[in-house]
Amino acid sequence: MEQLKPFLAGTDALAPRLLADVGGTNARFAWQAAAGAPIEDPITLPCADHVSIEAAIRAYLARIDRPRPQSCAIAIANPVHGDRVQMTNHHWSFSISALRQALGFDRLELLNDFTALALALPGLGADQLHQVGGGQALPGAAIGLLGPGTGLGVSGLVPDGRGGWVPLQGEGGHVSLAPVTPREQLVVEFLTQRYGHASAERAVSGMGLVGIHRALCLADGVLPPEGWSAAQVSAAALSGHDPRCVEALAMLCAWLGSVAGNLALTLGAKGGVYIGGGIVPRLGEWFDHSPFRARFEAKGRFQSYLAEIPVWVIHASQSPALAGAAKALDQN
């Protein structure tokens, strides 16, 4: 796959940098000596342990013995418009300009976390990817990206006509959820009553897995367990000990397939579709046998079109969005 072309400017490219990938649950930080240098000192901090993003950054910097970063790029699970950021799935709220001044950065870039992940896709190696169906990617064709975690991130890459790529910035995780089966219709009605709008993120995410399980329990006249987390529902599903947990996880994967197929059709993603986020990589081979691929291709007359498109699950020891954040500093 063709590499993104960096546009480095002045001494900024030679200065140390702070990189961050901030989700609704965890904030991942790393340090980079300069543009193109290795990404070092990765540390993950729970967001709930820190009153603000500034406090989390200060906690990270206190833990590493490195020169003070002059530049910072933060990939965050949120739309980025204007100076004010209010996280969708966490309470952190801040002014970008005030954060830059408070931490003494010469430069601070913010971008959506899945936009950053999209920027990192061309640099992923084969050992970081697991293919789930489809054939070969078409070189130079658009690429889709999505992934469930605390929420549902959606992005992609489109060719820029000069051998490079343009990352997409959108909020595709909040499109309306479409039921296919009667059981899915029950879940959509439950989510609509609870939230007013049944978005894809309300089902295809950690909180969504819990919501699906609760809806299925209520539909079957079973008292839902109180306080269960997504990890508990997932563990019970993978062990096969609870049929409604198994059904809930299978339903999440089916809906993920529907949303991924919609994205592939919308973008013409013959370059393939990538799945990131924190949930799917943990499912291992179970995901390969889930309803995901069948629902990805279940688009009527365009089944054969989608059957050719490869899907890869991203397996990376270090958050690729950190590399995407570095690319954002390189390009701007």
Tab-separated table of N, CA, C and O in Angstrom, residues 240-322:
chain	number	residue	atom	x	y	z
A	240	GLY	N	-19.893	-19.676	26.255
A	240	GLY	CA	-21.111	-20.377	25.894
A	240	GLY	C	-22.023	-20.686	27.055
A	240	GLY	O	-22.980	-21.464	26.922
A	241	HIS	N	-21.782	-20.060	28.216
A	241	HIS	CA	-22.534	-20.386	29.422
A	241	HIS	C	-23.904	-19.717	29.489
A	241	HIS	O	-24.768	-20.173	30.226
A	242	ASP	N	-24.113	-18.646	28.737
A	242	ASP	CA	-25.380	-17.921	28.810
A	242	ASP	C	-25.899	-17.712	27.395
A	242	ASP	O	-25.290	-16.974	26.612
A	243	PRO	N	-27.032	-18.322	27.034
A	243	PRO	CA	-27.512	-18.218	25.641
A	243	PRO	C	-27.847	-16.802	25.218
A	243	PRO	O	-27.663	-16.437	24.042
A	244	ARG	N	-28.334	-15.960	26.141
A	244	ARG	CA	-28.655	-14.584	25.763
A	244	ARG	C	-27.385	-13.759	25.581
A	244	ARG	O	-27.368	-12.828	24.769
A	245	CYS	N	-26.328	-14.080	26.308
A	245	CYS	CA	-25.045	-13.407	26.069
A	245	CYS	C	-24.489	-13.804	24.707
A	245	CYS	O	-23.962	-12.966	23.972
A	246	VAL	N	-24.604	-15.088	24.377
A	246	VAL	CA	-24.170	-15.549	23.055
A	246	VAL	C	-24.953	-14.829	21.963
A	246	VAL	O	-24.384	-14.338	20.978
A	247	GLU	N	-26.270	-14.735	22.144
A	247	GLU	CA	-27.112	-14.067	21.151
A	247	GLU	C	-26.771	-12.584	21.052
A	247	GLU	O	-26.736	-12.010	19.945
A	248	ALA	N	-26.496	-11.948	22.191
A	248	ALA	CA	-26.173	-10.513	22.191
A	248	ALA	C	-24.881	-10.243	21.434
A	248	ALA	O	-24.800	-9.313	20.618
A	249	LEU	N	-23.848	-11.051	21.682
A	249	LEU	CA	-22.572	-10.836	20.996
A	249	LEU	C	-22.701	-11.134	19.502
A	249	LEU	O	-22.141	-10.413	18.665
A	250	ALA	N	-23.458	-12.172	19.160
A	250	ALA	CA	-23.687	-12.482	17.742
A	250	ALA	C	-24.448	-11.348	17.053
A	250	ALA	O	-24.158	-10.994	15.906
A	251	MET	N	-25.399	-10.741	17.773
A	251	MET	CA	-26.169	-9.641	17.203
A	251	MET	C	-25.289	-8.418	16.992
A	251	MET	O	-25.400	-7.726	15.961
A	252	LEU	N	-24.405	-8.136	17.941
A	252	LEU	CA	-23.465	-7.025	17.765
A	252	LEU	C	-22.631	-7.240	16.505
A	252	LEU	O	-22.450	-6.320	15.697
A	253	CYS	N	-22.112	-8.470	16.323
A	253	CYS	CA	-21.278	-8.758	15.149
A	253	CYS	C	-22.078	-8.662	13.862
A	253	CYS	O	-21.567	-8.202	12.830
A	254	ALA	N	-23.342	-9.102	13.896
A	254	ALA	CA	-24.189	-9.005	12.711
A	254	ALA	C	-24.413	-7.546	12.332
A	254	ALA	O	-24.288	-7.166	11.153
A	255	TRP	N	-24.739	-6.714	13.327
A	255	TRP	CA	-24.946	-5.296	13.035
A	255	TRP	C	-23.661	-4.617	12.577
A	255	TRP	O	-23.680	-3.743	11.711
A	256	LEU	N	-22.530	-5.029	13.150
A	256	LEU	CA	-21.256	-4.495	12.677
A	256	LEU	C	-21.066	-4.833	11.201
A	256	LEU	O	-20.602	-3.997	10.413
A	257	GLY	N	-21.446	-6.052	10.807
A	257	GLY	CA	-21.362	-6.428	9.406
A	257	GLY	C	-22.249	-5.580	8.521
A	257	GLY	O	-21.851	-5.151	7.429
A	258	SER	N	-23.469	-5.294	8.997
A	258	SER	CA	-24.381	-4.441	8.218
A	258	SER	C	-23.809	-3.043	8.027
A	258	SER	O	-23.834	-2.488	6.928
A	259	VAL	N	-23.293	-2.455	9.117
A	259	VAL	CA	-22.737	-1.098	9.047
A	259	VAL	C	-21.488	-1.083	8.176
A	259	VAL	O	-21.281	-0.160	7.374
A	260	ALA	N	-20.644	-2.118	8.305
A	260	ALA	CA	-19.426	-2.190	7.491
A	260	ALA	C	-19.761	-2.347	6.010
A	260	ALA	O	-19.119	-1.741	5.144
A	261	GLY	N	-20.787	-3.141	5.705
A	261	GLY	CA	-21.205	-3.280	4.312
A	261	GLY	C	-21.748	-1.986	3.752
A	261	GLY	O	-21.480	-1.630	2.593
A	262	ASN	N	-22.524	-1.257	4.576
A	262	ASN	CA	-23.013	0.057	4.143
A	262	ASN	C	-21.855	1.002	3.838
A	262	ASN	O	-21.868	1.742	2.844
A	263	LEU	N	-20.844	0.996	4.715
A	263	LEU	CA	-19.687	1.861	4.519
A	263	LEU	C	-18.941	1.483	3.238
A	263	LEU	O	-18.535	2.362	2.461
A	264	ALA	N	-18.769	0.185	3.011
A	264	ALA	CA	-18.054	-0.266	1.815
A	264	ALA	C	-18.782	0.161	0.545
A	264	ALA	O	-18.157	0.596	-0.434
A	265	LEU	N	-20.115	0.063	0.548
A	265	LEU	CA	-20.878	0.496	-0.616
A	265	LEU	C	-20.818	2.012	-0.797
A	265	LEU	O	-20.698	2.518	-1.925
A	266	THR	N	-20.913	2.745	0.303
A	266	THR	CA	-20.910	4.206	0.230
A	266	THR	C	-19.590	4.738	-0.318
A	266	THR	O	-19.566	5.650	-1.153
A	267	LEU	N	-18.477	4.148	0.129
A	267	LEU	CA	-17.158	4.624	-0.295
A	267	LEU	C	-16.682	3.954	-1.575
A	267	LEU	O	-15.735	4.431	-2.196
A	268	GLY	N	-17.310	2.840	-1.958
A	268	GLY	CA	-16.732	2.029	-3.023
A	268	GLY	C	-15.400	1.474	-2.564
A	268	GLY	O	-14.394	1.550	-3.281
A	269	ALA	N	-15.388	0.890	-1.356
A	269	ALA	CA	-14.141	0.537	-0.669
A	269	ALA	C	-13.541	-0.758	-1.203
A	269	ALA	O	-13.367	-1.745	-0.468
A	270	LYS	N	-13.177	-0.743	-2.473
A	270	LYS	CA	-12.521	-1.897	-3.078
A	270	LYS	C	-11.098	-2.072	-2.547
A	270	LYS	O	-10.451	-3.094	-2.777
A	271	GLY	N	-10.604	-1.067	-1.833
A	271	GLY	CA	-9.303	-1.181	-1.182
A	271	GLY	C	-9.364	-1.941	0.124
A	271	GLY	O	-8.338	-2.158	0.775
A	272	GLY	N	-10.571	-2.362	0.524
A	272	GLY	CA	-10.734	-3.148	1.738
A	272	GLY	C	-11.344	-2.352	2.867
A	272	GLY	O	-11.446	-1.123	2.813
A	273	VAL	N	-11.782	-3.082	3.882
A	273	VAL	CA	-12.356	-2.494	5.087
A	273	VAL	C	-11.562	-2.987	6.281
A	273	VAL	O	-11.281	-4.195	6.397
A	274	TYR	N	-11.182	-2.068	7.158
A	274	TYR	CA	-10.414	-2.390	8.359
A	274	TYR	C	-11.303	-2.237	9.590
A	274	TYR	O	-12.119	-1.314	9.663
A	275	ILE	N	-11.118	-3.135	10.558
A	275	ILE	CA	-11.848	-3.071	11.822
A	275	ILE	C	-10.864	-2.838	12.956
A	275	ILE	O	-9.960	-3.650	13.191
A	276	GLY	N	-11.032	-1.700	13.643
A	276	GLY	CA	-10.225	-1.387	14.809
A	276	GLY	C	-11.081	-1.446	16.056
A	276	GLY	O	-12.062	-2.182	16.137
A	277	GLY	N	-10.722	-0.633	17.048
A	277	GLY	CA	-11.476	-0.615	18.298
A	277	GLY	C	-11.027	-1.711	19.239
A	277	GLY	O	-10.254	-2.596	18.885
A	278	GLY	N	-11.569	-1.681	20.446
A	278	GLY	CA	-11.095	-2.597	21.477
A	278	GLY	C	-11.839	-3.903	21.598
A	278	GLY	O	-11.392	-4.795	22.332
A	279	ILE	N	-12.969	-4.070	20.908
A	279	ILE	CA	-13.800	-5.256	21.129
A	279	ILE	C	-13.445	-6.412	20.208
A	279	ILE	O	-13.136	-7.520	20.656
A	280	VAL	N	-13.477	-6.190	18.906
A	280	VAL	CA	-13.334	-7.289	17.947
A	280	VAL	C	-11.994	-8.011	18.058
A	280	VAL	O	-11.962	-9.255	18.017
A	281	PRO	N	-10.845	-7.319	18.209
A	281	PRO	CA	-9.589	-8.062	18.317
A	281	PRO	C	-9.560	-9.058	19.479
A	281	PRO	O	-8.843	-10.062	19.414
A	282	ARG	N	-10.348	-8.806	20.525
A	282	ARG	CA	-10.365	-9.704	21.684
A	282	ARG	C	-11.219	-10.954	21.445
A	282	ARG	O	-11.168	-11.896	22.243
A	283	LEU	N	-12.008	-10.965	20.385
A	283	LEU	CA	-12.896	-12.098	20.138
A	283	LEU	C	-12.196	-13.266	19.451
A	283	LEU	O	-12.713	-14.382	19.443
A	284	GLY	N	-11.029	-13.015	18.856
A	284	GLY	CA	-10.263	-14.083	18.237
A	284	GLY	C	-11.029	-14.814	17.150
A	284	GLY	O	-11.754	-14.212	16.347
A	285	GLU	N	-10.889	-16.156	17.131
A	285	GLU	CA	-11.520	-16.959	16.090
A	285	GLU	C	-13.050	-16.935	16.181
A	285	GLU	O	-13.730	-17.229	15.195
A	286	TRP	N	-13.589	-16.615	17.347
A	286	TRP	CA	-15.044	-16.550	17.496
A	286	TRP	C	-15.630	-15.581	16.476
A	286	TRP	O	-16.684	-15.857	15.896
A	287	PHE	N	-14.933	-14.468	16.252
A	287	PHE	CA	-15.426	-13.466	15.302
A	287	PHE	C	-15.455	-14.022	13.882
A	287	PHE	O	-16.368	-13.710	13.108
A	288	ASP	N	-14.475	-14.859	13.531
A	288	ASP	CA	-14.428	-15.439	12.181
A	288	ASP	C	-15.692	-16.233	11.872
A	288	ASP	O	-16.119	-16.309	10.713
A	289	HIS	N	-16.274	-16.848	12.902
A	289	HIS	CA	-17.448	-17.700	12.711
A	289	HIS	C	-18.743	-17.001	13.120
A	289	HIS	O	-19.794	-17.623	13.159
A	290	SER	N	-18.658	-15.725	13.424
A	290	SER	CA	-19.837	-14.939	13.805
A	290	SER	C	-20.641	-14.580	12.558
A	290	SER	O	-20.208	-14.817	11.429
A	291	PRO	N	-21.809	-13.966	12.725
A	291	PRO	CA	-22.604	-13.542	11.556
A	291	PRO	C	-22.025	-12.355	10.796
A	291	PRO	O	-22.637	-11.900	9.826
A	292	PHE	N	-20.869	-11.846	11.219
A	292	PHE	CA	-20.346	-10.611	10.625
A	292	PHE	C	-20.253	-10.680	9.109
A	292	PHE	O	-20.801	-9.830	8.392
A	293	ARG	N	-19.530	-11.662	8.586
A	293	ARG	CA	-19.236	-11.675	7.147
A	293	ARG	C	-20.502	-11.867	6.316
A	293	ARG	O	-20.675	-11.215	5.264
A	294	ALA	N	-21.397	-12.730	6.785
A	294	ALA	CA	-22.637	-12.945	6.031
A	294	ALA	C	-23.446	-11.662	5.949
A	294	ALA	O	-23.999	-11.326	4.894
A	295	ARG	N	-23.511	-10.927	7.046
A	295	ARG	CA	-24.276	-9.674	7.032
A	295	ARG	C	-23.546	-8.585	6.254
A	295	ARG	O	-24.181	-7.711	5.653
A	296	PHE	N	-22.222	-8.612	6.255
A	296	PHE	CA	-21.446	-7.667	5.450
A	296	PHE	C	-21.825	-7.794	3.978
A	296	PHE	O	-21.945	-6.786	3.265
A	297	GLU	N	-22.033	-9.017	3.523
A	297	GLU	CA	-22.311	-9.257	2.109
A	297	GLU	C	-23.800	-9.247	1.779
A	297	GLU	O	-24.168	-9.255	0.597
A	298	ALA	N	-24.668	-9.216	2.790
A	298	ALA	CA	-26.115	-9.373	2.559
A	298	ALA	C	-26.745	-8.070	2.067
A	298	ALA	O	-27.509	-7.411	2.781
A	299	LYS	N	-26.418	-7.698	0.836
A	299	LYS	CA	-26.921	-6.456	0.255
A	299	LYS	C	-27.617	-6.708	-1.087
A	299	LYS	O	-27.494	-5.935	-2.037
A	300	GLY	N	-28.365	-7.812	-1.147
A	300	GLY	CA	-29.165	-8.079	-2.337
A	300	GLY	C	-28.353	-8.163	-3.601
A	300	GLY	O	-27.436	-8.981	-3.722
A	301	ARG	N	-28.682	-7.311	-4.566
A	301	ARG	CA	-28.039	-7.351	-5.874
A	301	ARG	C	-26.538	-7.076	-5.816
A	301	ARG	O	-25.811	-7.381	-6.768
A	302	PHE	N	-26.046	-6.503	-4.695
A	302	PHE	CA	-24.628	-6.174	-4.595
A	302	PHE	C	-23.865	-7.154	-3.697
A	302	PHE	O	-22.768	-6.845	-3.235
A	303	GLN	N	-24.444	-8.338	-3.493
A	303	GLN	CA	-23.747	-9.357	-2.704
A	303	GLN	C	-22.407	-9.733	-3.333
A	303	GLN	O	-21.384	-9.828	-2.649
A	304	SER	N	-22.387	-9.936	-4.625
A	304	SER	CA	-21.147	-10.336	-5.295
A	304	SER	C	-20.108	-9.213	-5.254
A	304	SER	O	-18.902	-9.473	-5.183
A	305	TYR	N	-20.560	-7.970	-5.302
A	305	TYR	CA	-19.660	-6.809	-5.204
A	305	TYR	C	-18.937	-6.826	-3.862
A	305	TYR	O	-17.715	-6.653	-3.780
A	306	LEU	N	-19.692	-7.064	-2.782
A	306	LEU	CA	-19.124	-7.053	-1.445
A	306	LEU	C	-18.330	-8.316	-1.146
A	306	LEU	O	-17.378	-8.286	-0.356
A	307	ALA	N	-18.695	-9.433	-1.775
A	307	ALA	CA	-17.991	-10.690	-1.518
A	307	ALA	C	-16.519	-10.600	-1.887
A	307	ALA	O	-15.680	-11.311	-1.315
A	308	GLU	N	-16.164	-9.717	-2.817
A	308	GLU	CA	-14.773	-9.572	-3.243
A	308	GLU	C	-13.955	-8.695	-2.301
A	308	GLU	O	-12.720	-8.720	-2.340
A	309	ILE	N	-14.613	-7.907	-1.476
A	309	ILE	CA	-13.905	-6.923	-0.648
A	309	ILE	C	-13.326	-7.582	0.604
A	309	ILE	O	-14.064	-8.180	1.393
A	310	PRO	N	-12.006	-7.468	0.811
A	310	PRO	CA	-11.412	-8.047	2.017
A	310	PRO	C	-11.692	-7.190	3.248
A	310	PRO	O	-11.789	-5.963	3.158
A	311	VAL	N	-11.851	-7.857	4.377
A	311	VAL	CA	-11.978	-7.180	5.667
A	311	VAL	C	-10.824	-7.643	6.548
A	311	VAL	O	-10.544	-8.843	6.629
A	312	TRP	N	-10.159	-6.704	7.190
A	312	TRP	CA	-9.065	-7.036	8.092
A	312	TRP	C	-9.371	-6.529	9.499
A	312	TRP	O	-9.811	-5.388	9.675
A	313	VAL	N	-9.112	-7.384	10.480
A	313	VAL	CA	-9.157	-6.979	11.885
A	313	VAL	C	-7.747	-6.545	12.270
A	313	VAL	O	-6.770	-7.273	12.026
A	314	ILE	N	-7.632	-5.360	12.864
A	314	ILE	CA	-6.328	-4.829	13.254
A	314	ILE	C	-5.912	-5.423	14.594
A	314	ILE	O	-6.634	-5.311	15.588
A	315	HIS	N	-4.758	-6.059	14.623
A	315	HIS	CA	-4.163	-6.583	15.860
A	315	HIS	C	-2.815	-5.886	16.031
A	315	HIS	O	-1.864	-6.189	15.317
A	316	ALA	N	-2.724	-4.951	16.933
A	316	ALA	CA	-1.489	-4.195	17.118
A	316	ALA	C	-1.203	-4.040	18.609
A	316	ALA	O	-2.107	-3.727	19.390
A	317	SER	N	0.049	-4.274	18.994
A	317	SER	CA	0.417	-4.153	20.405
A	317	SER	C	0.393	-2.698	20.874
A	317	SER	O	0.127	-2.413	22.035
A	318	GLN	N	0.673	-1.778	19.963
A	318	GLN	CA	0.631	-0.351	20.268
A	318	GLN	C	-0.466	0.300	19.440
A	318	GLN	O	-0.654	-0.047	18.275
A	319	SER	N	-1.203	1.234	20.028
A	319	SER	CA	-2.298	1.888	19.328
A	319	SER	C	-1.824	2.518	18.016
A	319	SER	O	-0.997	3.441	18.033
A	320	PRO	N	-2.317	2.055	16.854
A	320	PRO	CA	-1.915	2.676	15.586
A	320	PRO	C	-2.334	4.138	15.486
A	320	PRO	O	-1.751	4.891	14.707
A	321	ALA	N	-3.355	4.536	16.261
A	321	ALA	CA	-3.784	5.936	16.217
A	321	ALA	C	-2.681	6.874	16.690
A	321	ALA	O	-2.675	8.053	16.325
A	322	LEU	N	-1.737	6.374	17.492
A	322	LEU	CA	-0.593	7.202	17.894
A	322	LEU	C	0.265	7.545	16.673
A	322	LEU	O	0.714	8.682	16.523
